[in-house]
Amino acid sequence: MLTHIRPVAALAGALVLAASLTACGGSSAASDEKVVTVYSADGLKGEAGDGWYDKVFADFEKQTGIKVEYVEGGSGEMVQRALREKSNTQADVLVTLPPFIQQAGSKGLLQAYAPQGSDRVDGADKAPDGTWTSIVNNYFGFIHNKKELPTAPKSWEELLDARYKDRLQYSTPGVAGDGTAVLIKAVHDFGGREPAMEYLKKLQANNVGPSSSTSKLAPKVDKGELLVANGDVQMNFAQSKSMPNLGIWFPAKGDGKPTTFALPYAAGLVNKAPHAENGRKLLDFLLSEGAQREVSAVGGGFPARKDVKPTDANALALGKLLEGVEVFEPDWADIDENLTAYVDAWKSATGS
């Protein structure tokens, strides 16, 4: 989501919510409220109210009577907001993408809690200290307009062609999770930071400019304003249901194999959460077998639990998307430690 939110309505709601939350703060009275506040990276809530979050939040409220207050933004944006509020915590649950979930943990924003079902989550997809657990697995990718560009590009190098000038855009590294992922993949594919930055400097000639949220790029690609943009498999697959011109692809270096890496939505209980018990209940619910079975069918993503193996049409289509694509594992500890240096190098290379 170097990860990774959605509707315009959510942004307006976030402003209203910010005011209402100030009143409840972290008081003891707040702990008795039937509410839980979620700060999340974009991608899991549907534009038309038909996303995975929409379904599981409604089911959770029906089952528990606890209302979910939801605020979304870019992956880094949500962590920065929680950090600003550290002395007056507003959020109960934080959901964001690597490396921002690691960043949240290292900055003391999360408290240890192992949700029910987390023992079925792969060790690489949860924090060793129990501060966060993946709830939806996902992979980094790119999208293209299938109508104007029927055959997806195969390589990074193709994107330097003049046909993509002002028709290509990627979200901002250090702000958006998927934008940061562009850096991670480029460094991997080009074999190091320097050659990756040399490439991104050249690509800047075609780049439209910054975008704080990756989800805002898909409608532009669908309409043909852009030919190519970055994204992630779960979000773009879900968006393609209402945006028929979206196609998902994975760049390769030269004539090599296309590559990607896992970019899961990871959730943690916020330190000093005003409604901590409600936050624990929600985390348990998100990792429940029922909610996990709907990750593909409703959300277009991959279950975080290893024991949940859906066979719905979406799950089969998602599996096919990854056929022939090499999946590598980034060094998240290194990226977390050196994220600022990576982003600064990108800013210097691109003049951003």
GROMACS .gro file of C-alpha atoms in nm:
model
  352
    1MET     CA    1   0.000   0.000   0.000
    2LEU     CA    2   0.776   0.197   0.045
    3THR     CA    3   0.257   0.063   0.096
    4HIS     CA    4  -0.109   0.150   0.097
    5ILE     CA    5  -0.740   0.499   0.034
    6ARG     CA    6  -1.050   0.564  -0.109
    7PRO     CA    7  -1.382   0.743  -0.161
    8VAL     CA    8  -1.420   1.119  -0.168
    9ALA     CA    9  -1.702   1.072   0.079
   10ALA     CA   10  -1.459   0.909   0.320
   11LEU     CA   11  -1.239   1.217   0.313
   12ALA     CA   12  -1.527   1.442   0.406
   13GLY     CA   13  -1.631   1.194   0.672
   14ALA     CA   14  -1.279   1.194   0.809
   15LEU     CA   15  -1.297   1.569   0.867
   16VAL     CA   16  -1.626   1.538   1.051
   17LEU     CA   17  -1.494   1.241   1.245
   18ALA     CA   18  -1.184   1.429   1.353
   19ALA     CA   19  -1.398   1.686   1.526
   20SER     CA   20  -1.624   1.432   1.694
   21LEU     CA   21  -1.332   1.222   1.816
   22THR     CA   22  -1.170   1.516   1.990
   23ALA     CA   23  -1.450   1.521   2.239
   24CYS     CA   24  -1.412   1.158   2.342
   25GLY     CA   25  -1.030   1.158   2.343
   26GLY     CA   26  -0.886   0.880   2.555
   27SER     CA   27  -1.113   0.925   2.853
   28SER     CA   28  -1.237   0.639   3.068
   29ALA     CA   29  -1.591   0.715   2.954
   30ALA     CA   30  -1.482   0.654   2.596
   31SER     CA   31  -1.382   0.298   2.681
   32ASP     CA   32  -1.747   0.214   2.747
   33GLU     CA   33  -1.868   0.339   2.410
   34LYS     CA   34  -1.991   0.088   2.152
   35VAL     CA   35  -1.755   0.221   1.888
   36VAL     CA   36  -1.417   0.134   1.738
   37THR     CA   37  -1.212   0.374   1.525
   38VAL     CA   38  -1.009   0.238   1.234
   39TYR     CA   39  -0.736   0.431   1.053
   40SER     CA   40  -0.664   0.246   0.730
   41ALA     CA   41  -0.476   0.263   0.403
   42ASP     CA   42  -0.706   0.273   0.103
   43GLY     CA   43  -0.802  -0.031  -0.100
   44LEU     CA   44  -1.036  -0.244   0.110
   45LYS     CA   45  -1.342  -0.018   0.108
   46GLY     CA   46  -1.554  -0.021  -0.207
   47GLU     CA   47  -1.634   0.290  -0.408
   48ALA     CA   48  -1.997   0.179  -0.415
   49GLY     CA   49  -2.006   0.039  -0.062
   50ASP     CA   50  -1.938  -0.312  -0.190
   51GLY     CA   51  -1.584  -0.373  -0.062
   52TRP     CA   52  -1.451  -0.619   0.194
   53TYR     CA   53  -1.450  -0.357   0.467
   54ASP     CA   54  -1.811  -0.264   0.388
   55LYS     CA   55  -1.920  -0.626   0.430
   56VAL     CA   56  -1.717  -0.721   0.737
   57PHE     CA   57  -1.777  -0.394   0.921
   58ALA     CA   58  -2.153  -0.434   0.872
   59ASP     CA   59  -2.137  -0.796   0.989
   60PHE     CA   60  -1.925  -0.697   1.289
   61GLU     CA   61  -2.167  -0.424   1.395
   62LYS     CA   62  -2.462  -0.659   1.357
   63GLN     CA   63  -2.293  -0.927   1.565
   64THR     CA   64  -2.146  -0.706   1.839
   65GLY     CA   65  -2.341  -0.380   1.835
   66ILE     CA   66  -2.007  -0.197   1.800
   67LYS     CA   67  -2.006   0.074   1.533
   68VAL     CA   68  -1.695   0.112   1.317
   69GLU     CA   69  -1.580   0.470   1.263
   70TYR     CA   70  -1.358   0.466   0.956
   71VAL     CA   71  -1.085   0.705   0.838
   72GLU     CA   72  -0.871   0.633   0.533
   73GLY     CA   73  -0.574   0.785   0.354
   74GLY     CA   74  -0.235   0.695   0.212
   75SER     CA   75  -0.035   0.433   0.402
   76GLY     CA   76   0.225   0.680   0.529
   77GLU     CA   77  -0.039   0.945   0.585
   78MET     CA   78  -0.228   0.726   0.832
   79VAL     CA   79   0.086   0.651   1.031
   80GLN     CA   80   0.178   1.020   1.042
   81ARG     CA   81  -0.170   1.110   1.162
   82ALA     CA   82  -0.153   0.852   1.441
   83LEU     CA   83   0.192   0.981   1.532
   84ARG     CA   84   0.066   1.340   1.559
   85GLU     CA   85  -0.210   1.219   1.790
   86LYS     CA   86   0.020   1.011   2.008
   87SER     CA   87  -0.044   1.227   2.316
   88ASN     CA   88  -0.421   1.220   2.255
   89THR     CA   89  -0.487   0.889   2.081
   90GLN     CA   90  -0.794   0.875   1.858
   91ALA     CA   91  -0.755   0.549   1.663
   92ASP     CA   92  -0.807   0.200   1.804
   93VAL     CA   93  -0.691  -0.005   1.506
   94LEU     CA   94  -0.433   0.092   1.245
   95VAL     CA   95  -0.421  -0.086   0.907
   96THR     CA   96  -0.143  -0.003   0.664
   97LEU     CA   97   0.109  -0.159   0.426
   98PRO     CA   98   0.478  -0.241   0.467
   99PRO     CA   99   0.709  -0.071   0.545
  100PHE     CA  100   0.471   0.168   0.721
  101ILE     CA  101   0.333  -0.096   0.956
  102GLN     CA  102   0.692  -0.167   1.067
  103GLN     CA  103   0.742   0.208   1.103
  104ALA     CA  104   0.432   0.230   1.323
  105GLY     CA  105   0.571  -0.043   1.543
  106SER     CA  106   0.917   0.110   1.573
  107LYS     CA  107   0.766   0.447   1.670
  108GLY     CA  108   0.570   0.293   1.955
  109LEU     CA  109   0.228   0.343   1.797
  110LEU     CA  110   0.118  -0.018   1.845
  111GLN     CA  111   0.064  -0.249   2.141
  112ALA     CA  112   0.107  -0.625   2.132
  113TYR     CA  113  -0.204  -0.829   2.061
  114ALA     CA  114  -0.229  -1.162   1.882
  115PRO     CA  115  -0.581  -1.184   1.733
  116GLN     CA  116  -0.764  -1.515   1.732
  117GLY     CA  117  -0.658  -1.692   1.413
  118SER     CA  118  -0.319  -1.521   1.395
  119ASP     CA  119  -0.154  -1.858   1.464
  120ARG     CA  120  -0.273  -1.952   1.113
  121VAL     CA  121  -0.091  -1.654   0.957
  122ASP     CA  122   0.254  -1.714   0.811
  123GLY     CA  123   0.540  -1.595   1.030
  124ALA     CA  124   0.664  -1.352   0.764
  125ASP     CA  125   0.324  -1.184   0.762
  126LYS     CA  126   0.316  -1.081   1.128
  127ALA     CA  127   0.541  -0.898   1.371
  128PRO     CA  128   0.776  -1.106   1.589
  129ASP     CA  129   0.673  -0.893   1.888
  130GLY     CA  130   0.299  -0.939   1.821
  131THR     CA  131   0.225  -0.575   1.741
  132TRP     CA  132   0.071  -0.638   1.397
  133THR     CA  133  -0.074  -0.916   1.186
  134SER     CA  134  -0.162  -0.928   0.816
  135ILE     CA  135  -0.537  -0.942   0.756
  136VAL     CA  136  -0.540  -0.943   0.373
  137ASN     CA  137  -0.255  -1.059   0.153
  138ASN     CA  138  -0.182  -0.864  -0.160
  139TYR     CA  139   0.082  -0.801  -0.428
  140PHE     CA  140   0.226  -0.492  -0.591
  141GLY     CA  141   0.143  -0.434  -0.957
  142PHE     CA  142   0.073  -0.189  -1.236
  143ILE     CA  143  -0.241  -0.121  -1.441
  144HIS     CA  144  -0.297  -0.025  -1.804
  145ASN     CA  145  -0.592   0.091  -2.012
  146LYS     CA  146  -0.700  -0.222  -2.203
  147LYS     CA  147  -0.894  -0.021  -2.463
  148GLU     CA  148  -0.620   0.219  -2.572
  149LEU     CA  149  -0.332  -0.011  -2.480
  150PRO     CA  150  -0.466  -0.363  -2.542
  151THR     CA  151  -0.128  -0.531  -2.486
  152ALA     CA  152   0.031  -0.442  -2.155
  153PRO     CA  153   0.392  -0.323  -2.159
  154LYS     CA  154   0.638  -0.595  -2.069
  155SER     CA  155   0.930  -0.400  -1.926
  156TRP     CA  156   1.028  -0.092  -1.730
  157GLU     CA  157   1.222   0.023  -2.035
  158GLU     CA  158   0.910   0.038  -2.253
  159LEU     CA  159   0.766   0.305  -2.023
  160LEU     CA  160   1.039   0.547  -2.134
  161ASP     CA  161   0.881   0.564  -2.480
  162ALA     CA  162   0.743   0.904  -2.584
  163ARG     CA  163   0.392   0.757  -2.624
  164TYR     CA  164   0.364   0.757  -2.243
  165LYS     CA  165   0.449   1.125  -2.197
  166ASP     CA  166   0.186   1.275  -1.962
  167ARG     CA  167  -0.005   0.943  -1.985
  168LEU     CA  168   0.180   0.772  -1.700
  169GLN     CA  169   0.164   0.837  -1.326
  170TYR     CA  170   0.268   0.668  -1.004
  171SER     CA  171   0.178   0.762  -0.649
  172THR     CA  172   0.424   0.943  -0.426
  173PRO     CA  173   0.690   0.733  -0.250
  174GLY     CA  174   0.699   0.794   0.123
  175VAL     CA  175   0.334   0.902   0.125
  176ALA     CA  176   0.147   0.623  -0.053
  177GLY     CA  177   0.228   0.262   0.019
  178ASP     CA  178   0.205   0.158  -0.344
  179GLY     CA  179   0.416   0.457  -0.442
  180THR     CA  180   0.684   0.346  -0.200
  181ALA     CA  181   0.652   0.001  -0.352
  182VAL     CA  182   0.760   0.145  -0.689
  183LEU     CA  183   1.095   0.223  -0.527
  184ILE     CA  184   1.125  -0.121  -0.368
  185LYS     CA  185   1.056  -0.302  -0.695
  186ALA     CA  186   1.281  -0.072  -0.900
  187VAL     CA  187   1.572  -0.120  -0.659
  188HIS     CA  188   1.522  -0.497  -0.678
  189ASP     CA  189   1.478  -0.519  -1.054
  190PHE     CA  190   1.763  -0.283  -1.143
  191GLY     CA  191   2.000  -0.435  -0.888
  192GLY     CA  192   2.053  -0.148  -0.648
  193ARG     CA  193   1.957   0.202  -0.544
  194GLU     CA  194   2.179   0.395  -0.789
  195PRO     CA  195   2.067   0.221  -1.111
  196ALA     CA  196   1.704   0.237  -0.992
  197MET     CA  197   1.728   0.612  -0.937
  198GLU     CA  198   1.895   0.657  -1.275
  199TYR     CA  199   1.596   0.487  -1.434
  200LEU     CA  200   1.335   0.680  -1.233
  201LYS     CA  201   1.509   1.004  -1.328
  202LYS     CA  202   1.455   0.913  -1.696
  203LEU     CA  203   1.097   0.805  -1.632
  204GLN     CA  204   1.018   1.143  -1.479
  205ALA     CA  205   0.999   1.290  -1.831
  206ASN     CA  206   0.676   1.093  -1.884
  207ASN     CA  207   0.536   1.113  -1.529
  208VAL     CA  208   0.231   1.336  -1.478
  209GLY     CA  209   0.331   1.418  -1.121
  210PRO     CA  210   0.265   1.336  -0.757
  211SER     CA  211  -0.042   1.163  -0.616
  212SER     CA  212  -0.092   1.104  -0.243
  213SER     CA  213  -0.338   0.819  -0.301
  214THR     CA  214  -0.288   0.530  -0.543
  215SER     CA  215  -0.661   0.450  -0.563
  216LYS     CA  216  -0.725   0.784  -0.736
  217LEU     CA  217  -0.515   0.675  -1.035
  218ALA     CA  218  -0.734   0.383  -1.143
  219PRO     CA  219  -1.030   0.598  -1.258
  220LYS     CA  220  -0.789   0.802  -1.471
  221VAL     CA  221  -0.656   0.486  -1.634
  222ASP     CA  222  -1.005   0.349  -1.687
  223LYS     CA  223  -1.113   0.673  -1.861
  224GLY     CA  224  -0.800   0.682  -2.075
  225GLU     CA  225  -0.653   0.996  -1.918
  226LEU     CA  226  -0.359   0.774  -1.827
  227LEU     CA  227  -0.231   0.470  -2.014
  228VAL     CA  228  -0.034   0.329  -1.721
  229ALA     CA  229  -0.022   0.373  -1.343
  230ASN     CA  230   0.092   0.183  -1.038
  231GLY     CA  231  -0.139   0.000  -0.801
  232ASP     CA  232  -0.179  -0.332  -0.626
  233VAL     CA  233  -0.356  -0.652  -0.724
  234GLN     CA  234  -0.631  -0.651  -0.460
  235MET     CA  235  -0.735  -0.289  -0.505
  236ASN     CA  236  -0.719  -0.288  -0.884
  237PHE     CA  237  -0.891  -0.625  -0.919
  238ALA     CA  238  -1.178  -0.496  -0.704
  239GLN     CA  239  -1.189  -0.169  -0.900
  240SER     CA  240  -1.199  -0.353  -1.233
  241LYS     CA  241  -1.552  -0.472  -1.153
  242SER     CA  242  -1.676  -0.117  -1.209
  243MET     CA  243  -1.385   0.000  -1.427
  244PRO     CA  244  -1.380  -0.245  -1.720
  245ASN     CA  245  -1.079  -0.092  -1.896
  246LEU     CA  246  -0.835  -0.176  -1.617
  247GLY     CA  247  -0.576  -0.447  -1.683
  248ILE     CA  248  -0.318  -0.564  -1.426
  249TRP     CA  249   0.043  -0.631  -1.525
  250PHE     CA  250   0.391  -0.666  -1.370
  251PRO     CA  251   0.701  -0.498  -1.520
  252ALA     CA  252   1.017  -0.691  -1.592
  253LYS     CA  253   1.374  -0.565  -1.628
  254GLY     CA  254   1.458  -0.589  -1.995
  255ASP     CA  255   1.361  -0.931  -2.131
  256GLY     CA  256   1.365  -1.090  -1.784
  257LYS     CA  257   1.076  -1.238  -1.591
  258PRO     CA  258   0.809  -1.007  -1.447
  259THR     CA  259   0.841  -0.966  -1.072
  260THR     CA  260   0.632  -0.862  -0.775
  261PHE     CA  261   0.633  -0.890  -0.398
  262ALA     CA  262   0.378  -0.933  -0.124
  263LEU     CA  263   0.225  -0.611   0.001
  264PRO     CA  264  -0.021  -0.719   0.270
  265TYR     CA  265  -0.267  -0.505   0.460
  266ALA     CA  266  -0.143  -0.541   0.817
  267ALA     CA  267  -0.340  -0.442   1.126
  268GLY     CA  268  -0.236  -0.358   1.480
  269LEU     CA  269  -0.397  -0.243   1.802
  270VAL     CA  270  -0.302   0.120   1.865
  271ASN     CA  271  -0.109   0.194   2.182
  272LYS     CA  272  -0.333   0.368   2.439
  273ALA     CA  273  -0.636   0.304   2.217
  274PRO     CA  274  -0.946   0.471   2.366
  275HIS     CA  275  -1.157   0.162   2.288
  276ALA     CA  276  -0.890  -0.108   2.314
  277GLU     CA  277  -1.126  -0.396   2.395
  278ASN     CA  278  -1.345  -0.312   2.096
  279GLY     CA  279  -1.028  -0.297   1.885
  280ARG     CA  280  -0.933  -0.648   1.997
  281LYS     CA  281  -1.280  -0.775   1.907
  282LEU     CA  282  -1.255  -0.621   1.560
  283LEU     CA  283  -0.910  -0.768   1.497
  284ASP     CA  284  -1.042  -1.111   1.600
  285PHE     CA  285  -1.334  -1.067   1.361
  286LEU     CA  286  -1.115  -0.960   1.067
  287LEU     CA  287  -0.910  -1.279   1.105
  288SER     CA  288  -1.210  -1.505   1.161
  289GLU     CA  289  -1.253  -1.786   0.911
  290GLY     CA  290  -1.577  -1.635   0.780
  291ALA     CA  291  -1.427  -1.292   0.713
  292GLN     CA  292  -1.117  -1.447   0.559
  293ARG     CA  293  -1.324  -1.655   0.316
  294GLU     CA  294  -1.475  -1.333   0.183
  295VAL     CA  295  -1.138  -1.168   0.116
  296SER     CA  296  -1.131  -1.296  -0.242
  297ALA     CA  297  -1.503  -1.328  -0.314
  298VAL     CA  298  -1.588  -0.977  -0.191
  299GLY     CA  299  -1.258  -0.790  -0.171
  300GLY     CA  300  -1.056  -0.931  -0.459
  301GLY     CA  301  -0.763  -1.010  -0.231
  302PHE     CA  302  -0.582  -1.309  -0.085
  303PRO     CA  303  -0.664  -1.450   0.262
  304ALA     CA  304  -0.401  -1.393   0.530
  305ARG     CA  305  -0.480  -1.724   0.697
  306LYS     CA  306  -0.297  -2.022   0.547
  307ASP     CA  307  -0.582  -2.260   0.632
  308VAL     CA  308  -0.837  -2.060   0.430
  309LYS     CA  309  -0.818  -2.165   0.065
  310PRO     CA  310  -1.112  -2.017  -0.128
  311THR     CA  311  -1.219  -2.160  -0.463
  312ASP     CA  312  -1.454  -1.884  -0.577
  313ALA     CA  313  -1.422  -1.732  -0.925
  314ASN     CA  314  -1.221  -1.435  -0.797
  315ALA     CA  315  -0.972  -1.659  -0.618
  316LEU     CA  316  -0.914  -1.859  -0.937
  317ALA     CA  317  -0.872  -1.543  -1.148
  318LEU     CA  318  -0.628  -1.395  -0.897
  319GLY     CA  319  -0.421  -1.712  -0.904
  320LYS     CA  320  -0.395  -1.690  -1.283
  321LEU     CA  321  -0.275  -1.330  -1.265
  322LEU     CA  322   0.035  -1.441  -1.075
  323GLU     CA  323   0.122  -1.733  -1.302
  324GLY     CA  324   0.475  -1.687  -1.440
  325VAL     CA  325   0.548  -1.393  -1.210
  326GLU     CA  326   0.850  -1.417  -0.981
  327VAL     CA  327   0.769  -1.321  -0.621
  328PHE     CA  328   1.062  -1.184  -0.421
  329GLU     CA  329   1.079  -1.091  -0.052
  330PRO     CA  330   1.213  -0.743   0.029
  331ASP     CA  331   1.437  -0.684   0.329
  332TRP     CA  332   1.173  -0.497   0.529
  333ALA     CA  333   1.404  -0.433   0.825
  334ASP     CA  334   1.652  -0.258   0.595
  335ILE     CA  335   1.376  -0.064   0.421
  336ASP     CA  336   1.223   0.045   0.751
  337GLU     CA  337   1.562   0.164   0.877
  338ASN     CA  338   1.656   0.342   0.552
  339LEU     CA  339   1.316   0.456   0.424
  340THR     CA  340   1.400   0.825   0.456
  341ALA     CA  341   1.722   0.775   0.261
  342TYR     CA  342   1.536   0.589  -0.015
  343VAL     CA  343   1.274   0.862  -0.045
  344ASP     CA  344   1.535   1.139  -0.034
  345ALA     CA  345   1.728   0.967  -0.313
  346TRP     CA  346   1.408   0.949  -0.519
  347LYS     CA  347   1.334   1.317  -0.458
  348SER     CA  348   1.686   1.411  -0.564
  349ALA     CA  349   1.677   1.195  -0.876
  350THR     CA  350   1.336   1.314  -0.993
  351GLY     CA  351   1.346   1.673  -0.871
  352SER     CA  352   1.027   1.610  -0.674
   0.00000   0.00000   0.00000
